[in-house]
Structure formats: C-alpha cells, structure tokens
PDB file of C-alpha atoms and ligand atoms in Angstrom:
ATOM      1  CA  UNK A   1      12.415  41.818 -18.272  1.00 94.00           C
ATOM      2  CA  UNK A   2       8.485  40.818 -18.296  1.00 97.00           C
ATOM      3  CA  UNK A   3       6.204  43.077 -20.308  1.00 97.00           C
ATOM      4  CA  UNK A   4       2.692  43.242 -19.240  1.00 98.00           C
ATOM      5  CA  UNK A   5       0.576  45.466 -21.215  1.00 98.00           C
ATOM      6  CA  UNK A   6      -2.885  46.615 -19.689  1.00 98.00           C
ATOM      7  CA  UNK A   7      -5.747  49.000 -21.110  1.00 97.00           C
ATOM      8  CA  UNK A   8      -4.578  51.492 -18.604  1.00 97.00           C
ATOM      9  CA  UNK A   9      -3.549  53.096 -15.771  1.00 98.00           C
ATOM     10  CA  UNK A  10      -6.094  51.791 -13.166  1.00 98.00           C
ATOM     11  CA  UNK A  11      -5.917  48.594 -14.651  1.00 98.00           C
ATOM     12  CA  UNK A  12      -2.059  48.601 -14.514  1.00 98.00           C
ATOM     13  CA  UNK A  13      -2.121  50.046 -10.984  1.00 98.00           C
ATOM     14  CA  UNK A  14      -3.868  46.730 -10.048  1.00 98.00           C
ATOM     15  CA  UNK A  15      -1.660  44.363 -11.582  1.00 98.00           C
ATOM     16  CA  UNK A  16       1.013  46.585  -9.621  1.00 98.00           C
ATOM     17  CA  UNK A  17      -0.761  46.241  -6.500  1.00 98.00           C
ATOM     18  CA  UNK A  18      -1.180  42.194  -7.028  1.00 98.00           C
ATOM     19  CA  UNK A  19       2.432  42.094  -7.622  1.00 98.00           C
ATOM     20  CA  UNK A  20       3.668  44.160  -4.581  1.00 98.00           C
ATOM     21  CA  UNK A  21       0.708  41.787  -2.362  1.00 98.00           C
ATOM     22  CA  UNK A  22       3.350  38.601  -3.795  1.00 98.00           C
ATOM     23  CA  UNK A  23       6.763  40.133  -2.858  1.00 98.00           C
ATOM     24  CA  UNK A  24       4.961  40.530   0.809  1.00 98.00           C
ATOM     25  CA  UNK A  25       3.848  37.096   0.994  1.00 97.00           C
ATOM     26  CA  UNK A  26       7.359  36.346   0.006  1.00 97.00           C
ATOM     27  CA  UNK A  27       9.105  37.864   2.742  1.00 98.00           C
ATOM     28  CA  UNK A  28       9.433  41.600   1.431  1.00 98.00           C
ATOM     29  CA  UNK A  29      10.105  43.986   4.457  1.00 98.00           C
ATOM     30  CA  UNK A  30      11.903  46.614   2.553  1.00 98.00           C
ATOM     31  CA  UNK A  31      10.059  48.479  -0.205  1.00 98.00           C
ATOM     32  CA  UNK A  32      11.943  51.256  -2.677  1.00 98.00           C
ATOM     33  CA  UNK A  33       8.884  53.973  -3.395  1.00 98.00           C
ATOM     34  CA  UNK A  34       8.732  56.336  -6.159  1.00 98.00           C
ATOM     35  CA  UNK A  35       6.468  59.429  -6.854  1.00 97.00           C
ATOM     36  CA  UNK A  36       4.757  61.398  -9.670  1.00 95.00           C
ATOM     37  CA  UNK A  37       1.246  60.744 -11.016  1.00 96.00           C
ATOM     38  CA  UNK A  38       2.609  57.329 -12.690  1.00 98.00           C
ATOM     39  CA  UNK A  39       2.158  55.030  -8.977  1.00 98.00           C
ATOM     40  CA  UNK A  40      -0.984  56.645  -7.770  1.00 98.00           C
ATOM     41  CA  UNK A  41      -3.658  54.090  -9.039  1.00 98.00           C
ATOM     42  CA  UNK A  42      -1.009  51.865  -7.049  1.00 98.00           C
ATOM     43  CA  UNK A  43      -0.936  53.440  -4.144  1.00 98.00           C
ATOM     44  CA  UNK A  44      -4.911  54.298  -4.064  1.00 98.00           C
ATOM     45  CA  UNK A  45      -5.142  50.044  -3.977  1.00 98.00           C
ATOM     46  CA  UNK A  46      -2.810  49.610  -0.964  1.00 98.00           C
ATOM     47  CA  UNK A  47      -4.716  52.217   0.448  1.00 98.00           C
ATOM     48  CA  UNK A  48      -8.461  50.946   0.304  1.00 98.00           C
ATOM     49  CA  UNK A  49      -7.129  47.931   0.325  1.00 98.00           C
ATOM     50  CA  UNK A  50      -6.921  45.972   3.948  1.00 97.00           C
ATOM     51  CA  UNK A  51      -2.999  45.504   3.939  1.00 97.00           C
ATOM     52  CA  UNK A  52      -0.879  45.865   6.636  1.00 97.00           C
ATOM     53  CA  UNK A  53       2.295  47.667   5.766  1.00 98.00           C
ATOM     54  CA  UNK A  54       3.434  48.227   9.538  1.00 98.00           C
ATOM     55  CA  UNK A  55       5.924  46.031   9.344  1.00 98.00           C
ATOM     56  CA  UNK A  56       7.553  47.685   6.159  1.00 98.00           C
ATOM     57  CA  UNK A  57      10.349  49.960   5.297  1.00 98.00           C
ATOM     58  CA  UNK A  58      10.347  52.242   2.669  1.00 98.00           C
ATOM     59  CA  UNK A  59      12.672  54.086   0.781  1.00 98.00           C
ATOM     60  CA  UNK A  60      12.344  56.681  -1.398  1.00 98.00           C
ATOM     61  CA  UNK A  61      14.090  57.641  -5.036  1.00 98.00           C
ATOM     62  CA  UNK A  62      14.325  61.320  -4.493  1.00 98.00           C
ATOM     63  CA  UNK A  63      13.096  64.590  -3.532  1.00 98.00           C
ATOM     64  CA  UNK A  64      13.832  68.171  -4.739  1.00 98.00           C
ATOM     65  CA  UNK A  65      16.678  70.280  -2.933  1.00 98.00           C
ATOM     66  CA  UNK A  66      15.306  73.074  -0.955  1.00 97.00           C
ATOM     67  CA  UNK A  67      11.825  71.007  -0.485  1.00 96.00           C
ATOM     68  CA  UNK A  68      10.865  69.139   2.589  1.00 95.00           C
ATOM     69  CA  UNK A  69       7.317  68.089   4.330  1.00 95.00           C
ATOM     70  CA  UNK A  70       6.239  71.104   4.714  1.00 94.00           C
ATOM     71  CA  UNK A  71       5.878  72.386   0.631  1.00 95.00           C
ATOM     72  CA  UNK A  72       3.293  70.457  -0.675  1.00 94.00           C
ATOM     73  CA  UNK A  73       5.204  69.791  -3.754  1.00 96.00           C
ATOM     74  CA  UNK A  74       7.946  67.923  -2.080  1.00 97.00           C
ATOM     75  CA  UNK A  75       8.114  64.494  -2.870  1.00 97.00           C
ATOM     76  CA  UNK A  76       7.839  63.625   1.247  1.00 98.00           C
ATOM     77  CA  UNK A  77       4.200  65.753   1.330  1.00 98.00           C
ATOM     78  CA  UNK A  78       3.429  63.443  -1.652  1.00 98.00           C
ATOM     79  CA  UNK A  79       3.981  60.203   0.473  1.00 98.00           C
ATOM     80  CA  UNK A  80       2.359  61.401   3.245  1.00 98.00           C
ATOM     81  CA  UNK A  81      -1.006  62.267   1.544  1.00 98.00           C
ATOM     82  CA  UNK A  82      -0.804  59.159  -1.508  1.00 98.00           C
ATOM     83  CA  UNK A  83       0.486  56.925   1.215  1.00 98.00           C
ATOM     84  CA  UNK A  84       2.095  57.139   4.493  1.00 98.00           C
ATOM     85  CA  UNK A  85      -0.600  59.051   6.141  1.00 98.00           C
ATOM     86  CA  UNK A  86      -3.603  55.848   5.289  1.00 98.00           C
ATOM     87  CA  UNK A  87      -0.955  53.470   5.864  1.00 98.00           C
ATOM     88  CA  UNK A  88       1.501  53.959   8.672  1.00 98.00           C
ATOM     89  CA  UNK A  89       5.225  52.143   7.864  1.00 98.00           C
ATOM     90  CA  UNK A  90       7.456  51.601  10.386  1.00 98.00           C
ATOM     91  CA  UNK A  91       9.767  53.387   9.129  1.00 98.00           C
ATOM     92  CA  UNK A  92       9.669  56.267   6.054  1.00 98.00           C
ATOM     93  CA  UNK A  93      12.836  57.537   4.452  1.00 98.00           C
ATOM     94  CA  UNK A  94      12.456  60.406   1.724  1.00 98.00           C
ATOM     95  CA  UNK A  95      15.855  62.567   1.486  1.00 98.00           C
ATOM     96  CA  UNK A  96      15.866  65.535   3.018  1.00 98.00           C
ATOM     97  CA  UNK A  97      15.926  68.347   0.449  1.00 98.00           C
ATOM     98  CA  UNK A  98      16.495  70.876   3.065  1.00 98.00           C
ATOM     99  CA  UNK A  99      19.910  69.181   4.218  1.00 97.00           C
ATOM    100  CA  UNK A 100      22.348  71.623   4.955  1.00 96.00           C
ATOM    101  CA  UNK A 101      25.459  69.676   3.914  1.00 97.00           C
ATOM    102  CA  UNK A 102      23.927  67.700   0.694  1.00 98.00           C
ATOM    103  CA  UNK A 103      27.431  66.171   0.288  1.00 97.00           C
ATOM    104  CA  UNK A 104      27.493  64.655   3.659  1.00 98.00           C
ATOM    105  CA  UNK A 105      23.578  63.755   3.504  1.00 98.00           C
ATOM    106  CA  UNK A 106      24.221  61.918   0.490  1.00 98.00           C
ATOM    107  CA  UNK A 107      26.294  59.466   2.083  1.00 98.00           C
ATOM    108  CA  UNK A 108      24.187  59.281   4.885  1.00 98.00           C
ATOM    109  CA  UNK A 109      21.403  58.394   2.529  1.00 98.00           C
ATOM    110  CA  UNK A 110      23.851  55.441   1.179  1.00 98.00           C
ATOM    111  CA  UNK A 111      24.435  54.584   4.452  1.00 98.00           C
ATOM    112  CA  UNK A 112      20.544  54.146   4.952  1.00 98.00           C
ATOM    113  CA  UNK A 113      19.959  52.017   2.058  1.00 98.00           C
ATOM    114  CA  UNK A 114      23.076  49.561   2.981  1.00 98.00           C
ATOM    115  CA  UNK A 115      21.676  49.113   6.007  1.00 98.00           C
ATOM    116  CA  UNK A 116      18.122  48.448   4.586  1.00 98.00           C
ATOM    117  CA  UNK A 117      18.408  46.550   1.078  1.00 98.00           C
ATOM    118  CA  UNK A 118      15.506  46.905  -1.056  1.00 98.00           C
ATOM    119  CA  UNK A 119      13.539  43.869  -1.895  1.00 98.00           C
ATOM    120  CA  UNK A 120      10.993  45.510  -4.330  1.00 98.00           C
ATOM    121  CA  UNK A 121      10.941  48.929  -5.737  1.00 98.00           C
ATOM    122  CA  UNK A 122       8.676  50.995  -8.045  1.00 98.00           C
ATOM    123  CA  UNK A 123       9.774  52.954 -10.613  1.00 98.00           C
ATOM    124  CA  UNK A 124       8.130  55.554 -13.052  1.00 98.00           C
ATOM    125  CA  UNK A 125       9.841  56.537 -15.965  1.00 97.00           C
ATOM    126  CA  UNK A 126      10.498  59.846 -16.833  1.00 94.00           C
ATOM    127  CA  UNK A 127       9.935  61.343 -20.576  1.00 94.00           C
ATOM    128  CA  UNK A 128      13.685  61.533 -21.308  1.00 94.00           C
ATOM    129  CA  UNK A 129      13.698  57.767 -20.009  1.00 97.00           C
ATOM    130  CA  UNK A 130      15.364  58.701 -16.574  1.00 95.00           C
ATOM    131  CA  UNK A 131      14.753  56.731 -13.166  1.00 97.00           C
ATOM    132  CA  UNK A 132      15.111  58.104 -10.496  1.00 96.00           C
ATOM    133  CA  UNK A 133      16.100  61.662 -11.270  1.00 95.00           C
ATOM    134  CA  UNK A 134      18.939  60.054 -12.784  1.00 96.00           C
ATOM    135  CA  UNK A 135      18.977  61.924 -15.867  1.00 94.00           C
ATOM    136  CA  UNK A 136      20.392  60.863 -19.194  1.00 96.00           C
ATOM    137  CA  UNK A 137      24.214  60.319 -19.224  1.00 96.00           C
ATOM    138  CA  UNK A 138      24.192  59.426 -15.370  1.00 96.00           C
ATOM    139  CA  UNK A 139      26.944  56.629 -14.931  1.00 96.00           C
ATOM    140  CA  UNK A 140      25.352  53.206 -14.375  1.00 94.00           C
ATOM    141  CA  UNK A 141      27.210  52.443 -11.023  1.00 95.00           C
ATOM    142  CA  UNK A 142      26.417  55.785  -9.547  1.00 97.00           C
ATOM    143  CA  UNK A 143      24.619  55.769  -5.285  1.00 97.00           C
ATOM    144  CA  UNK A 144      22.993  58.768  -4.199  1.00 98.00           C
ATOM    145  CA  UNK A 145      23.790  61.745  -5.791  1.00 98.00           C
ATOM    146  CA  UNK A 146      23.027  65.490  -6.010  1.00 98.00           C
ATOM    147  CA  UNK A 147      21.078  66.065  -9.915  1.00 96.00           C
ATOM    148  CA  UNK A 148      21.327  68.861 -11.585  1.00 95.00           C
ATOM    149  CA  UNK A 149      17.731  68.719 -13.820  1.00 95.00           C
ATOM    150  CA  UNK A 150      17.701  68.787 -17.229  1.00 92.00           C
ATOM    151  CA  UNK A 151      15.110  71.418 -19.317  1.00 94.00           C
ATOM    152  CA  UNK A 152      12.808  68.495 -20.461  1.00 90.00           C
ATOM    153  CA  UNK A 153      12.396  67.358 -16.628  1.00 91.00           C
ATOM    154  CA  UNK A 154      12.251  70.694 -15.722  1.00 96.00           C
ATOM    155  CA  UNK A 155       9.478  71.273 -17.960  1.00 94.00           C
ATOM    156  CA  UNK A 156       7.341  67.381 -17.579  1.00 90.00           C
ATOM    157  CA  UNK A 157       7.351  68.590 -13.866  1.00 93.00           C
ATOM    158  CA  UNK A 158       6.559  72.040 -14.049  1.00 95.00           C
ATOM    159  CA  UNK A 159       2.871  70.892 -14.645  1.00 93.00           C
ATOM    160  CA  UNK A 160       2.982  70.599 -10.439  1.00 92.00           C
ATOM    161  CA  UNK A 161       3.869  73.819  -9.701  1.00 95.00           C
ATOM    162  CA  UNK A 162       2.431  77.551 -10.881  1.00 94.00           C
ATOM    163  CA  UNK A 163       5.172  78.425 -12.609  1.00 94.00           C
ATOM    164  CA  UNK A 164       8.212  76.522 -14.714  1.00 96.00           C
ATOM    165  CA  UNK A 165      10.248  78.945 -12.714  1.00 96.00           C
ATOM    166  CA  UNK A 166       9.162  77.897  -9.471  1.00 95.00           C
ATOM    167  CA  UNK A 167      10.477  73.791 -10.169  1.00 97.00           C
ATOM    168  CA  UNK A 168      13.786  73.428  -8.270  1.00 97.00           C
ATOM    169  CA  UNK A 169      16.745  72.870 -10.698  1.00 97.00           C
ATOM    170  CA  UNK A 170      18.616  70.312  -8.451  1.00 98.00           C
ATOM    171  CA  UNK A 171      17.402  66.745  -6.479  1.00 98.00           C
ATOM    172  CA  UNK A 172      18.424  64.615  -4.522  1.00 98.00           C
ATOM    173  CA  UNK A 173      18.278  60.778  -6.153  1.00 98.00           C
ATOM    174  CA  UNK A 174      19.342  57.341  -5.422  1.00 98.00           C
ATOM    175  CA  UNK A 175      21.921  56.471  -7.810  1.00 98.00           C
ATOM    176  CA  UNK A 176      21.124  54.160 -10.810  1.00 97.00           C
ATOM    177  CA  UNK A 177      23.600  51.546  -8.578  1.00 96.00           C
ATOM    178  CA  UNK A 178      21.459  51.363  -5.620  1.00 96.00           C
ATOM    179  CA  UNK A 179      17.987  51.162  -8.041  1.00 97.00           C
ATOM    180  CA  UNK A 180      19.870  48.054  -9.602  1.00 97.00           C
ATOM    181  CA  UNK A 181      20.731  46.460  -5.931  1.00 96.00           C
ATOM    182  CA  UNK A 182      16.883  45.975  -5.423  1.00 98.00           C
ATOM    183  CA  UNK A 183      16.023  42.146  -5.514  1.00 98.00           C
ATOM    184  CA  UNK A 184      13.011  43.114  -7.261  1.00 98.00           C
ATOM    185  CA  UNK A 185      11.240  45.952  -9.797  1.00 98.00           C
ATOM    186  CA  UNK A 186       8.712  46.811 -10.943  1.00 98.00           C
ATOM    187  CA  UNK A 187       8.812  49.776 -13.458  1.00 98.00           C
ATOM    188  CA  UNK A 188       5.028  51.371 -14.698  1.00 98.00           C
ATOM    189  CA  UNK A 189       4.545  54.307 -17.493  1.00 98.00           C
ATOM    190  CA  UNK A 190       1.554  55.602 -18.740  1.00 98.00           C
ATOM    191  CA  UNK A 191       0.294  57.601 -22.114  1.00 98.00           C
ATOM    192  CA  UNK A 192       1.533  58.500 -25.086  1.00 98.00           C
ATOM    193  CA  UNK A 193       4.231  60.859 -24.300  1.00 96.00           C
ATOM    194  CA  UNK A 194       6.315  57.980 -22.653  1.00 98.00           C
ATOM    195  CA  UNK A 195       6.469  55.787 -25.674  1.00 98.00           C
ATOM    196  CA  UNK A 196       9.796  56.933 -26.712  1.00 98.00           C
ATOM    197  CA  UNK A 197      11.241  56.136 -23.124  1.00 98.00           C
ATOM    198  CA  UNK A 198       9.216  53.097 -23.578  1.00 98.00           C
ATOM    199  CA  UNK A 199      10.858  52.050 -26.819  1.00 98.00           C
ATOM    200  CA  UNK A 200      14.730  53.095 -25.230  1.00 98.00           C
ATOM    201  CA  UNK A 201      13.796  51.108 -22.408  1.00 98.00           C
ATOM    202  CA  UNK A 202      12.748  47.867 -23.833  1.00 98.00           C
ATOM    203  CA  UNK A 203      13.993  47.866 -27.530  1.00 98.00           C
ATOM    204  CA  UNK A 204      16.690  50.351 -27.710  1.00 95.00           C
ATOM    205  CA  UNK A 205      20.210  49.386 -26.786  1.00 97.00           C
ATOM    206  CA  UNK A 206      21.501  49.797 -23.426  1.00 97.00           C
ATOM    207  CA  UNK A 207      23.036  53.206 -22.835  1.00 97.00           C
ATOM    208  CA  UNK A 208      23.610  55.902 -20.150  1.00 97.00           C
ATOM    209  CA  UNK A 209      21.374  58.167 -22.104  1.00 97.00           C
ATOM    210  CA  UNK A 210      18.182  56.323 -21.918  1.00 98.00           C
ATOM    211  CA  UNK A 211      19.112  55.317 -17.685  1.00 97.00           C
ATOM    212  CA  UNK A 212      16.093  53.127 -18.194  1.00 98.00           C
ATOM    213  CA  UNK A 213      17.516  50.845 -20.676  1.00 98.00           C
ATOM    214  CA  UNK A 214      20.132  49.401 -17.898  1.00 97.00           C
ATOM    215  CA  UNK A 215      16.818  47.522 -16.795  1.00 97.00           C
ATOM    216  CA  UNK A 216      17.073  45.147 -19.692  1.00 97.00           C
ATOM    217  CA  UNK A 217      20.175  43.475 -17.917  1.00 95.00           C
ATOM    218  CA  UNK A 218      18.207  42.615 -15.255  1.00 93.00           C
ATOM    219  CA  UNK A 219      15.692  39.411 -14.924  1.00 91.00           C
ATOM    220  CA  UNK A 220      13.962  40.388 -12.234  1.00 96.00           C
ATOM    221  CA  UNK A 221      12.009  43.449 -13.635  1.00 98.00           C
ATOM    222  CA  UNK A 222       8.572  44.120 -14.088  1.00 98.00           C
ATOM    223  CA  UNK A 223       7.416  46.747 -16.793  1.00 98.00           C
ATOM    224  CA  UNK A 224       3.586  47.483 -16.675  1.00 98.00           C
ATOM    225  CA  UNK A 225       2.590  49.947 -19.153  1.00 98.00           C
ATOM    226  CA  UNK A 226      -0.708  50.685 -21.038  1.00 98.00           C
ATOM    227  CA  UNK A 227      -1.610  51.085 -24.743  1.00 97.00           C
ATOM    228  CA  UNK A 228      -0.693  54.165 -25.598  1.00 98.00           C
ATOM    229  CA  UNK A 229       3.125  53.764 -23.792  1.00 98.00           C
ATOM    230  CA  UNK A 230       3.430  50.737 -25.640  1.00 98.00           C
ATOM    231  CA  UNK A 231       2.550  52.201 -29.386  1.00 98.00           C
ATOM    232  CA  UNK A 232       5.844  52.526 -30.162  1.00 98.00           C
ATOM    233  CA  UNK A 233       6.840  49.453 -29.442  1.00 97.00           C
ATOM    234  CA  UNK A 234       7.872  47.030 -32.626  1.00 95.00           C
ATOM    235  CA  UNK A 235       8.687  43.810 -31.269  1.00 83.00           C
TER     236      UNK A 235
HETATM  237  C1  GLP B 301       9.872  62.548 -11.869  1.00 97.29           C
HETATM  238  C2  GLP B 301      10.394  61.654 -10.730  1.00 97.29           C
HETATM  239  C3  GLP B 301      10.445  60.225 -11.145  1.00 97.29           C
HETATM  240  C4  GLP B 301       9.155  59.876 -11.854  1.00 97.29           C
HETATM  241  C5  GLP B 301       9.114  60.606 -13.166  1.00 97.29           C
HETATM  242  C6  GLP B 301       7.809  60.445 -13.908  1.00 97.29           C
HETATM  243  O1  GLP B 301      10.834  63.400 -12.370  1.00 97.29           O
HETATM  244  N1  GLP B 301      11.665  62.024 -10.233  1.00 97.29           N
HETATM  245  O2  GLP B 301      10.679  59.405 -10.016  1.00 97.29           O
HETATM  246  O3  GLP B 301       9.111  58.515 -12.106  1.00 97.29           O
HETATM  247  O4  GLP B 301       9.436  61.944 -13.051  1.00 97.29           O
HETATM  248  O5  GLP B 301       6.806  61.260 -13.396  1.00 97.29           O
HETATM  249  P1  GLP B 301       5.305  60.986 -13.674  1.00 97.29           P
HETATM  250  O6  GLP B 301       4.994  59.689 -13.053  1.00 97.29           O
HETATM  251  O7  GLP B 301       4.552  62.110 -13.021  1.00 97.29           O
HETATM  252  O8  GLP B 301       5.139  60.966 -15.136  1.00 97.29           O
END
C-alpha cells in the first residue's frame, strides 16, 4: 500500500488523474469506476482534460436497487453527468437496479466482469470503512452481491436525497473478491469524518468489519487522502 497525502481534495483528484493518465499509457483498457462526491475532482480532470477514453471499458461498483438512469440519484445518472456524457467509453456497465431477477442479474454482472478484468479501479471509502457497498462483516471472497445497507450508510447517503426515508435500503455491489481481482487501485477519502475508516484501513488490523482493511494485503494499491482523513493516522 502507498500513502500519498495531499492538502486536499482537488489536489488529490490530480494526483488521481496523473495516476489513471500512467495505467493508460501502460496498456489499461478496462477501468473499475466508483461514485459519491469522493472521485469528482477526478473525474472533473479527465473531463477538461484532452484524453481519449474511447477505447475504455468501465465498470462500475454498484448502484441502488429500484434506481436506474432515469432517477437522478442512481449511481448510472451520476456517470452519465460526472463522466460518461463529456467522455464517451466504449462500453459503460453500471448494474441495473431495476433488474427484475437480482439473483440472476448478479451473476450476469460476474459474468461481465470475467469477461472484462479490471486493470485499475477507484475506490471511495465509506464512513464505516466499506468499499463498494460492501458493508462491514461482508466475507472477503464475496462477487457481486445483493446489500442490504446498514443505518450509518443509510444515513452518510441520505445527504443526496430529500429525505433519509427516501435512500433505498438494498444495492447492488461488486463483491470485495472481484474489487481485489483488479491489477491495480487506487483508493481516495476526503475530510475529517473518514479518519476512522482511514485509520482501519491503513493501521488497523485486517478484518471483515473494516472491508477496507483487506487492501493492506495488496501491493498494488494507491491511497490518496488529504489532511484532515489522515489526522488520525499514528504511524
Ligand atoms: C457510497 C458508495 C461508495 C462510496 C462511498 C463514499 O456508499 N457506495 O462507492 O465510495 O459511499 O461516498 P462519498 O464519496 O460520497 O463519501
């Protein structure tokens, strides 16, 4: 794991966007994409930036069940407006939150990302430390599954809709197995009420209830995180 620490979140949305620019130079053709308000200085740089990302796949972490394109809180209406829309891919993949079988769209998600391995995915981290929506006490080998949300994510996202009420209680996620199959990661977290995930991911031993922790078995990961994510941090 390499720690870069940066003043914040523009700052650390550049060294993001410097490190994605390498993996493409390198060969990347498959990118893993996350959402939330954690990769948009990222995704603002690809965007004014000149790149060509026509040649790319992407695929997503997750999306909410019962959201799709058309709710503007859906994870897919995200892409499309942060992303997608300034900078066609070839190819998008979100999961479908309006699947009518989720059990059988699961697998066809699976199915999707064996046939597309990721060479470099983003992550955010959420306040409980989960990736993903892979929530604290998800098992480590775990594909795409079907979350049931915990309270605390319930309430960290309920800040993007009117009411708590009105945040879905189940998503869809890639599975903390398929995060880990990515040849690269890089994993960004901004402010003060991240710290603690912070802490669990980088200091605290690895367990199923900080999902973000698994990380530290892994060479090839990037952390980016700014001042105040990092104040808890002792080492
Ligand atoms: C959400 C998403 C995650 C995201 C995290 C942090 O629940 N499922 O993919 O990384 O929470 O969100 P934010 O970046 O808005 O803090």
């Amino acid at each position: 794991m390499k720690v870069i620490k940066v003043k914040d979140n523009v700052e650390g949305g550049k060294v993001a966007f410097e490190n994605f620019k390498e993996a493409l130079a390198n060969g990347a053709k498959v990118i893993g994409l996350a959402t939330g308000s954690t990769p948009e200085t990222f995704y603002a740089d690809i965007t004014s930036s000149d790149l060509d990302l026509s040649g790319l796949t992407s695929i997503n972490l997750d999306e909410y069940v019962g959201l799709d394109g058309s709710s503007d809180q859906s994870y897919r209406y995200f892409m499309q407006e942060h992303l997608f829309d300034a900078k066609p891919l070839k190819e998008t993949f979100v999961p479908n939150g309006k699947a009518a079988d989720l059990d059988a769209y699961v697998k066809e998600y699976d199915k999707i990302i064996d046939e597309h391995p990721i060479d470099w995915q983003v992550l955010g981290l959420g306040q409980n430390g989960h990736i993903g929506f892979n929530e604290p006490g998800t098992p480590i080998d775990i594909t795409t599954h079907v979350v049931d949300l915990t309270e605390s994510t319930i309430k960290a996202n309920s800040r993007n809709f009117e009411n708590e009420s009105d945040v879905p209680r189940q998503a869809i996620s890639m599975g903390i197995g398929s995060i880990m199959k990515s040849k690269q990661l890089v994993v960004m977290a901004w402010g003060a009420e991240k710290a603690d995930a912070v802490k669990g991911m980088i200091e605290g031993p690895v367990i199923v209830d900080l999902p973000a922790s698994i990380l530290q078995t892994r060479d090839n990961v990037t952390v980016i995180i700014d001042e105040a994510a990092a104040s808890k941090l002792t080492k």
